[in-house]
Structures are given as C-alpha cells and as structure tokens.
C-alpha cells in the first residue's frame, strides 16, 4: 500500500465511510433491471469517470469538471446506476498527469490504481476499472500496467489520445503497446483537451463537442496509417465516443489510400484497408442518436460496440434506452452491446443475486 498524500481524503462516503446499502452494492433506491425481449440482460457501462480526491494537487492539474461529482463512489453514483439500469461500470480516470515530471505522475498513478483496486475489490458486483499509467515514460508505463493487471486486478488502462506532441504511433510507445498486447489488457482511448486547437475557442463548447471526437479520430488514424496496428495486431483498443468521427467517415480513409498512393510512405505497407482495422477495435456507444449507433454497428459490427455514457459528465443518462431503441438491431445485438461484449472483454462474471429478482422493473 502506498501512503496517502497530504490532504488526501478518500471522500466521506468512500469505502470506509460507506453507508450499509453501499456495501451491498446498491444505491438504496429502486434498481432498474434491463430486459431484452423478456430476458434479463447484464449491462456494462464502459465509459464512466471518477477521480481520487487530492491527486490533482500533486501535479498541480486543473480539471475541466469540478471534482465533487467525479468522486469515486457516492450514494448518488450508485443511485444513478440503479436508475439508469447499469449493472456495472468500468471506471476510468482521465489522465491529467502527462505534462508532469514522471516522479509526480507516478505518485498519482500509484494512488489511483491502489484506490481503484481496493474499491473494485469491495464492490465486485458493480465495478471494474482501468488503470492509470504515466505514459510520458512508456517504459515505466509498461511496468505500471503489468502491475495493475497482474497484481491489482485492473482490466486494462485508460489513456489520452496523444501525449504532449507525440502521437501513439511514435516508436517511443512500442514497448508499451507490446506489454499491453502481451497482457491482453484493454486500452481505453479517451480524448484529452486540445489547447493547441485555438479555432475551437468560442461559443458552443467546441473543444469538447468537436475537439474530443477529433482528437480520437486523429489518434486512431495514426495508429492505423503508421502501421502500429500491424505491428501489434493483438491490441485490444476501445475508443471513446464511438471512435470520434472515424467510423462515420472511414470510407474517405479507405479511398485516400487508393487515390493518393504517392502521398503514402512506401516503407509502410498496410495489411488491410482502414475500415478493416476498425472492425478489430472496440467502440463505446456514445454517439448521441440512434442513427449514429445504427451506422457505427453497420461499419464495425455489433460485436465491437460497448455501451458507454460518460457518467457522471451529464452527456446522457439514457445509454440503455439508446441501445434498446436503435432500429435494425437484433435482440442478440442489443444484448451484446448492452453488456455481453464488455463482460467478455473485461472479464466480468455476472451472477444475478437472487434477492434482486424481486425488485426488477
Ligand atoms: Zn469521458
């Protein structure tokens, strides 16, 4: 165990101070149990955030969101999961330590991973988590990931969509991808702020609304076009926000290779078309409308889509109904997207507690 930094309070309603109903994995209110065609189906939200209070101060980081709603657990988090029909959340902490000296970043990473592991171990019926890593030093990040997966039981890692000016296709990251591939760890790619994009300032929260999906689009495109995914074909990548814009417009990426071969590096010969790389990745369902989700499934397949909400950012509370109401999906598709794909990918063995059957709605 690592020591808590000065001022670290593991929040008043955390593990030690949890009310009895929290210890039993319930928010204390009414819990929605989701069914597809009359069959109870497990639901997993793979896009859910938290922070560990006190960690930002270590690296003097500012967050886009106020910390209180992001705290690891509260009555409110479990109550909202219950109301929204979410059986499990896969927790992630958006990296805010990439610019910090690696020693300080490592302090944050260790605290995050220890606390997440403790918390998931205390609530195995509601939570799994992605580890934090100090990706500004990929060799160190590889060691951190191995420890988190092998010793702490975390399911993979949550990373940004770039590190400073470096893209994930940079050879500096190869040791990290090699370790992730070896471990079978899921890499949850979540965009980070793009302050260099000055054009995204102004009305409309464009840095989030446009910038975040663009950030992911760029990250995935480099991983494809620089040959990183050919070098590490076993990587399990899950991209937030439905992979940004890439699955919406991947025909242009396929086409560009054909019409501009003179602009492609002859030393990089991709093994397949960009669309086919997408079919080997995973994407959350957070594309905000049913046509977007229908199209995502059409492009990448229902086996590659995992329910995501961005809880507790407020983007949606209707992630379950979004999947249930999207036209053109089979019952099996819905069951897969709602939770079966994620349960398999993240190693969640769901056993329905008998007592909960009486509260199903
Ligand atoms: Zn998010």
CSV table of C-alpha atoms and ligand atoms in Angstrom, one decimal:
chain,number,residue,atom,x,y,z
A,1,UNK,CA,0.0,0.0,0.0
A,2,UNK,CA,1.1,3.5,-0.7
A,3,UNK,CA,0.7,6.3,1.7
A,4,UNK,CA,-1.9,9.0,1.2
A,5,UNK,CA,-0.6,12.4,0.1
A,6,UNK,CA,-1.1,15.3,2.4
A,7,UNK,CA,-4.7,16.3,2.3
A,8,UNK,CA,-6.0,13.1,0.7
A,9,UNK,CA,-9.3,12.3,2.0
A,10,UNK,CA,-10.8,9.2,0.5
A,11,UNK,CA,-14.1,11.1,0.4
A,12,UNK,CA,-16.6,10.9,3.2
A,13,UNK,CA,-18.8,8.3,1.6
A,14,UNK,CA,-16.0,6.2,0.3
A,15,UNK,CA,-15.1,2.6,1.2
A,16,UNK,CA,-14.6,3.1,4.9
A,17,UNK,CA,-17.4,5.5,5.4
A,18,UNK,CA,-19.8,3.8,3.2
A,19,UNK,CA,-23.4,3.5,4.3
A,20,UNK,CA,-24.6,-0.1,4.7
A,21,UNK,CA,-26.5,-0.1,1.4
A,22,UNK,CA,-23.4,1.0,-0.4
A,23,UNK,CA,-21.6,-2.0,1.0
A,24,UNK,CA,-24.2,-4.2,-0.6
A,25,UNK,CA,-23.7,-2.7,-4.0
A,26,UNK,CA,-26.9,-0.8,-4.2
A,27,UNK,CA,-27.8,2.9,-4.2
A,28,UNK,CA,-30.6,2.2,-1.8
A,29,UNK,CA,-33.3,3.1,-4.2
A,30,UNK,CA,-35.1,1.3,-6.9
A,31,UNK,CA,-32.9,-0.6,-9.3
A,32,UNK,CA,-33.9,-1.0,-13.0
A,33,UNK,CA,-33.1,-4.4,-14.3
A,34,UNK,CA,-32.9,-4.3,-18.1
A,35,UNK,CA,-34.6,-6.9,-20.2
A,36,UNK,CA,-34.4,-7.7,-23.9
A,37,UNK,CA,-37.5,-9.5,-25.3
A,38,UNK,CA,-38.3,-10.5,-21.7
A,39,UNK,CA,-34.9,-11.8,-20.9
A,40,UNK,CA,-32.9,-10.1,-18.1
A,41,UNK,CA,-29.6,-8.9,-19.6
A,42,UNK,CA,-26.5,-7.7,-17.8
A,43,UNK,CA,-25.5,-4.1,-18.6
A,44,UNK,CA,-22.0,-2.7,-18.5
A,45,UNK,CA,-21.1,1.0,-18.9
A,46,UNK,CA,-17.5,1.1,-20.2
A,47,UNK,CA,-17.3,4.9,-20.2
A,48,UNK,CA,-17.6,6.1,-16.6
A,49,UNK,CA,-15.2,8.5,-14.9
A,50,UNK,CA,-14.0,9.3,-11.4
A,51,UNK,CA,-11.1,11.0,-9.7
A,52,UNK,CA,-9.4,10.3,-6.5
A,53,UNK,CA,-9.5,13.5,-4.4
A,54,UNK,CA,-6.2,15.0,-3.6
A,55,UNK,CA,-4.4,13.7,-6.7
A,56,UNK,CA,-4.7,16.8,-8.8
A,57,UNK,CA,-2.8,18.8,-6.3
A,58,UNK,CA,0.2,16.5,-6.6
A,59,UNK,CA,0.7,17.6,-10.2
A,60,UNK,CA,-1.0,21.0,-9.9
A,61,UNK,CA,-3.5,20.0,-12.5
A,62,UNK,CA,-6.7,21.8,-13.4
A,63,UNK,CA,-9.7,19.7,-14.4
A,64,UNK,CA,-12.4,20.6,-16.8
A,65,UNK,CA,-15.0,19.3,-14.4
A,66,UNK,CA,-15.5,20.1,-10.8
A,67,UNK,CA,-14.2,17.1,-8.7
A,68,UNK,CA,-17.2,16.5,-6.4
A,69,UNK,CA,-19.5,14.7,-8.9
A,70,UNK,CA,-16.5,12.7,-10.1
A,71,UNK,CA,-15.6,11.2,-6.7
A,72,UNK,CA,-15.2,7.5,-6.7
A,73,UNK,CA,-18.3,6.5,-5.1
A,74,UNK,CA,-21.3,8.1,-3.5
A,75,UNK,CA,-24.8,7.3,-2.9
A,76,UNK,CA,-25.5,9.4,-6.0
A,77,UNK,CA,-23.3,7.3,-8.3
A,78,UNK,CA,-24.9,4.0,-7.3
A,79,UNK,CA,-28.4,5.5,-7.2
A,80,UNK,CA,-27.9,6.8,-10.8
A,81,UNK,CA,-26.5,3.5,-11.9
A,82,UNK,CA,-29.6,1.8,-10.4
A,83,UNK,CA,-32.0,4.3,-12.0
A,84,UNK,CA,-30.3,4.0,-15.4
A,85,UNK,CA,-30.2,0.3,-15.4
A,86,UNK,CA,-26.4,0.0,-15.3
A,87,UNK,CA,-25.2,-3.2,-13.5
A,88,UNK,CA,-21.5,-2.5,-13.8
A,89,UNK,CA,-19.3,0.5,-14.5
A,90,UNK,CA,-15.8,0.2,-15.9
A,91,UNK,CA,-14.2,3.2,-14.1
A,92,UNK,CA,-11.5,5.3,-15.7
A,93,UNK,CA,-9.6,8.4,-14.7
A,94,UNK,CA,-8.9,10.8,-17.5
A,95,UNK,CA,-5.1,11.5,-17.5
A,96,UNK,CA,-4.1,14.9,-16.2
A,97,UNK,CA,-0.5,14.0,-15.3
A,98,UNK,CA,1.1,13.6,-18.7
A,99,UNK,CA,2.8,17.0,-18.5
A,100,UNK,CA,4.2,16.4,-15.0
A,101,UNK,CA,7.6,15.1,-14.0
A,102,UNK,CA,7.4,11.3,-14.1
A,103,UNK,CA,8.1,11.0,-10.4
A,104,UNK,CA,5.0,13.1,-9.6
A,105,UNK,CA,2.9,11.3,-12.2
A,106,UNK,CA,3.9,8.0,-10.7
A,107,UNK,CA,2.6,9.2,-7.3
A,108,UNK,CA,-0.7,9.9,-8.9
A,109,UNK,CA,-0.7,6.7,-10.8
A,110,UNK,CA,0.0,4.6,-7.8
A,111,UNK,CA,-2.7,6.3,-5.7
A,112,UNK,CA,-5.2,5.9,-8.5
A,113,UNK,CA,-4.5,2.3,-9.1
A,114,UNK,CA,-4.4,1.3,-5.5
A,115,UNK,CA,-7.7,3.0,-4.7
A,116,UNK,CA,-9.4,1.7,-7.8
A,117,UNK,CA,-8.3,-1.8,-7.0
A,118,UNK,CA,-9.5,-1.5,-3.4
A,119,UNK,CA,-12.8,-0.1,-4.4
A,120,UNK,CA,-13.4,-2.7,-7.1
A,121,UNK,CA,-12.5,-5.5,-4.7
A,122,UNK,CA,-15.0,-4.1,-2.2
A,123,UNK,CA,-17.7,-3.9,-4.9
A,124,UNK,CA,-17.1,-6.7,-7.4
A,125,UNK,CA,-20.8,-6.9,-8.2
A,126,UNK,CA,-20.8,-3.3,-9.6
A,127,UNK,CA,-17.4,-2.1,-10.7
A,128,UNK,CA,-14.2,-2.9,-12.6
A,129,UNK,CA,-11.6,-0.3,-13.5
A,130,UNK,CA,-9.0,0.8,-16.0
A,131,UNK,CA,-5.5,1.6,-14.6
A,132,UNK,CA,-3.8,4.9,-14.8
A,133,UNK,CA,-0.3,4.9,-16.3
A,134,UNK,CA,2.5,7.6,-16.7
A,135,UNK,CA,2.5,7.4,-20.5
A,136,UNK,CA,5.0,10.2,-20.8
A,137,UNK,CA,7.5,7.5,-20.0
A,138,UNK,CA,6.3,4.5,-21.9
A,139,UNK,CA,8.8,2.0,-20.4
A,140,UNK,CA,7.6,3.0,-16.9
A,141,UNK,CA,4.0,2.9,-18.1
A,142,UNK,CA,4.5,-0.7,-19.2
A,143,UNK,CA,5.7,-1.7,-15.8
A,144,UNK,CA,2.8,0.1,-14.2
A,145,UNK,CA,0.3,-1.6,-16.5
A,146,UNK,CA,1.7,-5.0,-15.8
A,147,UNK,CA,1.5,-4.4,-12.0
A,148,UNK,CA,-2.0,-3.1,-12.3
A,149,UNK,CA,-3.3,-6.0,-14.3
A,150,UNK,CA,-1.4,-8.9,-12.7
A,151,UNK,CA,-1.4,-7.8,-9.1
A,152,UNK,CA,-4.2,-5.3,-8.7
A,153,UNK,CA,-6.9,-6.9,-10.9
A,154,UNK,CA,-7.5,-3.9,-13.1
A,155,UNK,CA,-8.7,-4.7,-16.6
A,156,UNK,CA,-6.6,-2.5,-18.8
A,157,UNK,CA,-5.7,1.1,-18.9
A,158,UNK,CA,-7.3,4.4,-19.7
A,159,UNK,CA,-5.1,6.7,-21.8
A,160,UNK,CA,-5.5,10.0,-23.6
A,161,UNK,CA,-5.4,10.3,-27.3
A,162,UNK,CA,-1.9,11.7,-27.5
A,163,UNK,CA,0.9,12.6,-25.1
A,164,UNK,CA,2.0,16.2,-25.5
A,165,UNK,CA,3.1,16.5,-29.1
A,166,UNK,CA,3.6,12.7,-29.5
A,167,UNK,CA,1.2,10.5,-31.3
A,168,UNK,CA,0.6,7.0,-30.1
A,169,UNK,CA,2.2,5.7,-33.3
A,170,UNK,CA,5.5,7.2,-32.2
A,171,UNK,CA,8.1,4.3,-31.8
A,172,UNK,CA,8.7,5.5,-28.3
A,173,UNK,CA,5.4,3.9,-27.4
A,174,UNK,CA,6.2,0.5,-28.9
A,175,UNK,CA,7.3,-1.1,-25.6
A,176,UNK,CA,4.0,0.0,-24.0
A,177,UNK,CA,1.9,-1.5,-26.8
A,178,UNK,CA,4.0,-4.7,-26.7
A,179,UNK,CA,3.3,-5.1,-23.0
A,180,UNK,CA,-0.4,-4.3,-23.4
A,181,UNK,CA,-0.6,-6.9,-26.2
A,182,UNK,CA,1.2,-9.5,-24.1
A,183,UNK,CA,-1.1,-8.9,-21.1
A,184,UNK,CA,-4.3,-8.8,-23.2
A,185,UNK,CA,-5.0,-5.5,-21.5
A,186,UNK,CA,-7.8,-3.3,-22.9
A,187,UNK,CA,-6.6,0.2,-23.9
A,188,UNK,CA,-9.4,2.7,-23.4
A,189,UNK,CA,-8.6,5.7,-25.5
A,190,UNK,CA,-10.3,8.8,-24.3
A,191,UNK,CA,-9.6,12.2,-25.8
A,192,UNK,CA,-7.9,14.9,-23.8
A,193,UNK,CA,-8.2,18.7,-24.2
A,194,UNK,CA,-6.5,20.0,-27.3
A,195,UNK,CA,-5.5,23.5,-26.3
A,196,UNK,CA,-3.4,23.8,-29.5
A,197,UNK,CA,-6.6,24.0,-31.5
A,198,UNK,CA,-7.2,27.7,-31.0
A,199,UNK,CA,-10.0,27.6,-33.5
A,200,UNK,CA,-12.1,25.6,-31.0
A,201,UNK,CA,-12.4,28.5,-28.7
A,202,UNK,CA,-15.7,30.4,-28.7
A,203,UNK,CA,-19.3,29.6,-28.1
A,204,UNK,CA,-20.7,26.1,-28.1
A,205,UNK,CA,-18.1,24.1,-26.0
A,206,UNK,CA,-16.4,23.2,-29.3
A,207,UNK,CA,-13.3,21.9,-27.6
A,208,UNK,CA,-15.4,19.2,-26.2
A,209,UNK,CA,-18.2,18.8,-28.8
A,210,UNK,CA,-15.9,18.8,-31.8
A,211,UNK,CA,-12.4,18.6,-30.3
A,212,UNK,CA,-12.8,15.4,-28.4
A,213,UNK,CA,-14.0,13.3,-31.2
A,214,UNK,CA,-11.4,14.9,-33.5
A,215,UNK,CA,-8.7,14.0,-31.0
A,216,UNK,CA,-9.7,10.4,-31.1
A,217,UNK,CA,-10.1,10.4,-34.8
A,218,UNK,CA,-6.5,11.6,-35.2
A,219,UNK,CA,-5.2,9.1,-32.7
A,220,UNK,CA,-6.8,6.1,-34.3
A,221,UNK,CA,-5.8,7.3,-37.8
A,222,UNK,CA,-2.1,7.4,-36.8
A,223,UNK,CA,-2.3,4.0,-35.2
A,224,UNK,CA,-3.7,2.7,-38.5
A,225,UNK,CA,-1.7,4.6,-41.1
A,226,UNK,CA,1.7,4.4,-39.3
A,227,UNK,CA,1.4,0.6,-39.2
A,228,UNK,CA,1.2,0.4,-35.4
A,229,UNK,CA,-1.8,-1.9,-35.5
A,230,UNK,CA,0.0,-4.2,-38.0
A,231,UNK,CA,3.0,-4.3,-35.6
A,232,UNK,CA,0.7,-5.1,-32.6
A,233,UNK,CA,-2.3,-6.9,-34.1
A,234,UNK,CA,-3.4,-8.3,-30.8
A,235,UNK,CA,-4.0,-4.8,-29.2
A,236,UNK,CA,-7.5,-4.5,-27.6
A,237,UNK,CA,-8.3,-0.9,-28.3
A,238,UNK,CA,-11.6,0.6,-27.1
A,239,UNK,CA,-12.2,4.1,-28.4
A,240,UNK,CA,-14.5,6.5,-26.5
A,241,UNK,CA,-17.3,8.5,-28.1
A,242,UNK,CA,-17.8,5.8,-30.8
A,243,UNK,CA,-14.3,6.4,-32.0
A,244,UNK,CA,-14.9,10.0,-32.8
A,245,UNK,CA,-15.6,10.8,-36.4
A,246,UNK,CA,-13.5,8.0,-37.9
A,247,UNK,CA,-16.3,5.3,-38.2
A,248,UNK,CA,-18.7,7.9,-39.6
A,249,UNK,CA,-16.4,8.7,-42.5
A,250,UNK,CA,-13.9,5.9,-42.8
A,251,UNK,CA,-14.8,5.5,-46.5
A,252,UNK,CA,-12.7,8.6,-47.1
A,253,UNK,CA,-9.7,6.9,-45.3
A,254,UNK,CA,-10.1,3.8,-47.5
A,255,UNK,CA,-10.4,5.9,-50.6
A,256,UNK,CA,-7.5,8.2,-49.8
A,257,UNK,CA,-5.1,5.3,-49.8
A,258,UNK,CA,-6.2,4.4,-53.3
A,259,UNK,CA,-6.3,7.8,-54.9
A,260,UNK,CA,-3.1,9.2,-53.3
A,261,UNK,CA,-0.6,6.4,-53.2
A,262,UNK,CA,2.1,8.9,-53.9
A,263,UNK,CA,1.4,10.6,-50.6
A,264,UNK,CA,1.7,7.3,-48.7
A,265,UNK,CA,5.1,6.3,-47.2
A,266,UNK,CA,6.4,3.4,-49.3
A,267,UNK,CA,8.0,1.9,-46.3
A,268,UNK,CA,4.7,1.4,-44.6
A,269,UNK,CA,2.5,-1.1,-46.4
A,270,UNK,CA,-0.7,-1.6,-44.6
A,271,UNK,CA,-2.0,-5.1,-44.4
A,272,UNK,CA,-5.6,-4.1,-44.9
A,273,UNK,CA,-8.0,-1.1,-45.5
A,274,UNK,CA,-8.7,1.3,-42.6
A,275,UNK,CA,-12.2,0.0,-42.3
A,276,UNK,CA,-10.9,-3.4,-41.6
A,277,UNK,CA,-8.8,-2.1,-38.7
A,278,UNK,CA,-11.9,-0.6,-37.2
A,279,UNK,CA,-13.5,-4.0,-37.2
A,280,UNK,CA,-10.8,-5.2,-34.9
A,281,UNK,CA,-11.3,-2.4,-32.4
A,282,UNK,CA,-14.0,-1.7,-29.8
A,283,UNK,CA,-16.1,1.5,-29.6
A,284,UNK,CA,-18.4,2.8,-27.0
A,285,UNK,CA,-22.0,3.6,-28.0
A,286,UNK,CA,-21.8,7.3,-27.1
A,287,UNK,CA,-22.8,8.7,-30.4
A,288,UNK,CA,-25.8,10.6,-29.1
A,289,UNK,CA,-28.5,9.4,-31.6
A,290,UNK,CA,-29.9,6.2,-32.9
A,291,UNK,CA,-28.8,6.8,-36.5
A,292,UNK,CA,-25.3,7.3,-35.3
A,293,UNK,CA,-25.4,4.0,-33.4
A,294,UNK,CA,-27.0,2.1,-36.2
A,295,UNK,CA,-24.3,3.4,-38.5
A,296,UNK,CA,-21.5,2.5,-36.1
A,297,UNK,CA,-22.8,-1.1,-35.8
A,298,UNK,CA,-23.1,-1.2,-39.6
A,299,UNK,CA,-19.5,-0.2,-40.0
A,300,UNK,CA,-17.7,-2.2,-37.2
A,301,UNK,CA,-20.2,-4.9,-36.2
A,302,UNK,CA,-22.3,-5.3,-33.1
A,303,UNK,CA,-19.6,-7.4,-31.5
A,304,UNK,CA,-17.3,-4.4,-31.4
A,305,UNK,CA,-19.7,-1.9,-29.7
A,306,UNK,CA,-19.9,-1.5,-25.9
A,307,UNK,CA,-22.4,0.7,-24.0
A,308,UNK,CA,-20.9,3.9,-22.7
A,309,UNK,CA,-22.4,7.0,-21.1
A,310,UNK,CA,-19.5,9.3,-19.9
A,311,UNK,CA,-21.1,9.2,-16.4
A,312,UNK,CA,-21.1,11.5,-14.5
A,313,UNK,CA,-20.4,14.2,-17.0
A,314,UNK,CA,-24.0,14.6,-17.9
A,315,UNK,CA,-23.8,13.8,-21.6
A,316,UNK,CA,-26.5,11.2,-21.2
A,317,UNK,CA,-28.5,9.2,-18.7
A,318,UNK,CA,-30.3,7.2,-21.4
A,319,UNK,CA,-27.5,5.0,-22.6
A,320,UNK,CA,-29.6,1.8,-22.1
A,321,UNK,CA,-32.6,3.1,-23.9
A,322,UNK,CA,-30.4,4.4,-26.7
A,323,UNK,CA,-29.3,0.8,-27.4
A,324,UNK,CA,-32.8,-0.6,-26.9
A,325,UNK,CA,-34.4,2.0,-29.3
A,326,UNK,CA,-31.9,1.9,-32.1
A,327,UNK,CA,-33.6,0.4,-35.2
A,328,UNK,CA,-32.3,-2.5,-37.1
A,329,UNK,CA,-30.6,-4.3,-34.2
A,330,UNK,CA,-31.4,-7.9,-33.4
A,331,UNK,CA,-32.1,-8.9,-29.8
A,332,UNK,CA,-28.7,-10.6,-29.8
A,333,UNK,CA,-27.1,-7.4,-31.0
A,334,UNK,CA,-28.7,-5.4,-28.2
A,335,UNK,CA,-27.7,-7.9,-25.5
A,336,UNK,CA,-24.1,-7.9,-26.9
A,337,UNK,CA,-23.9,-4.1,-26.9
A,338,UNK,CA,-25.6,-3.6,-23.5
A,339,UNK,CA,-23.2,-5.7,-21.7
A,340,UNK,CA,-22.2,-9.1,-23.1
A,341,UNK,CA,-19.3,-7.8,-25.2
A,342,UNK,CA,-17.9,-5.8,-22.4
A,343,UNK,CA,-18.3,-8.6,-19.8
A,344,UNK,CA,-16.3,-10.8,-22.1
A,345,UNK,CA,-13.7,-8.2,-22.8
A,346,UNK,CA,-13.3,-7.1,-19.3
A,347,UNK,CA,-13.6,-10.5,-17.6
A,348,UNK,CA,-16.9,-9.7,-15.7
A,349,UNK,CA,-18.6,-12.9,-14.5
A,350,UNK,CA,-22.1,-11.7,-13.7
A,351,UNK,CA,-24.1,-13.8,-11.2
A,352,UNK,CA,-27.6,-12.4,-10.7
A,353,UNK,CA,-28.2,-12.2,-6.9
A,354,UNK,CA,-31.5,-13.9,-6.2
A,355,UNK,CA,-32.7,-11.2,-3.8
A,356,UNK,CA,-32.7,-8.6,-6.6
A,357,UNK,CA,-35.2,-10.5,-8.7
A,358,UNK,CA,-38.0,-9.1,-6.6
A,359,UNK,CA,-37.0,-5.5,-7.4
A,360,UNK,CA,-36.9,-5.9,-11.2
A,361,UNK,CA,-38.9,-3.3,-13.2
B,1,LIG,ZN1,-15.4,10.7,-20.9
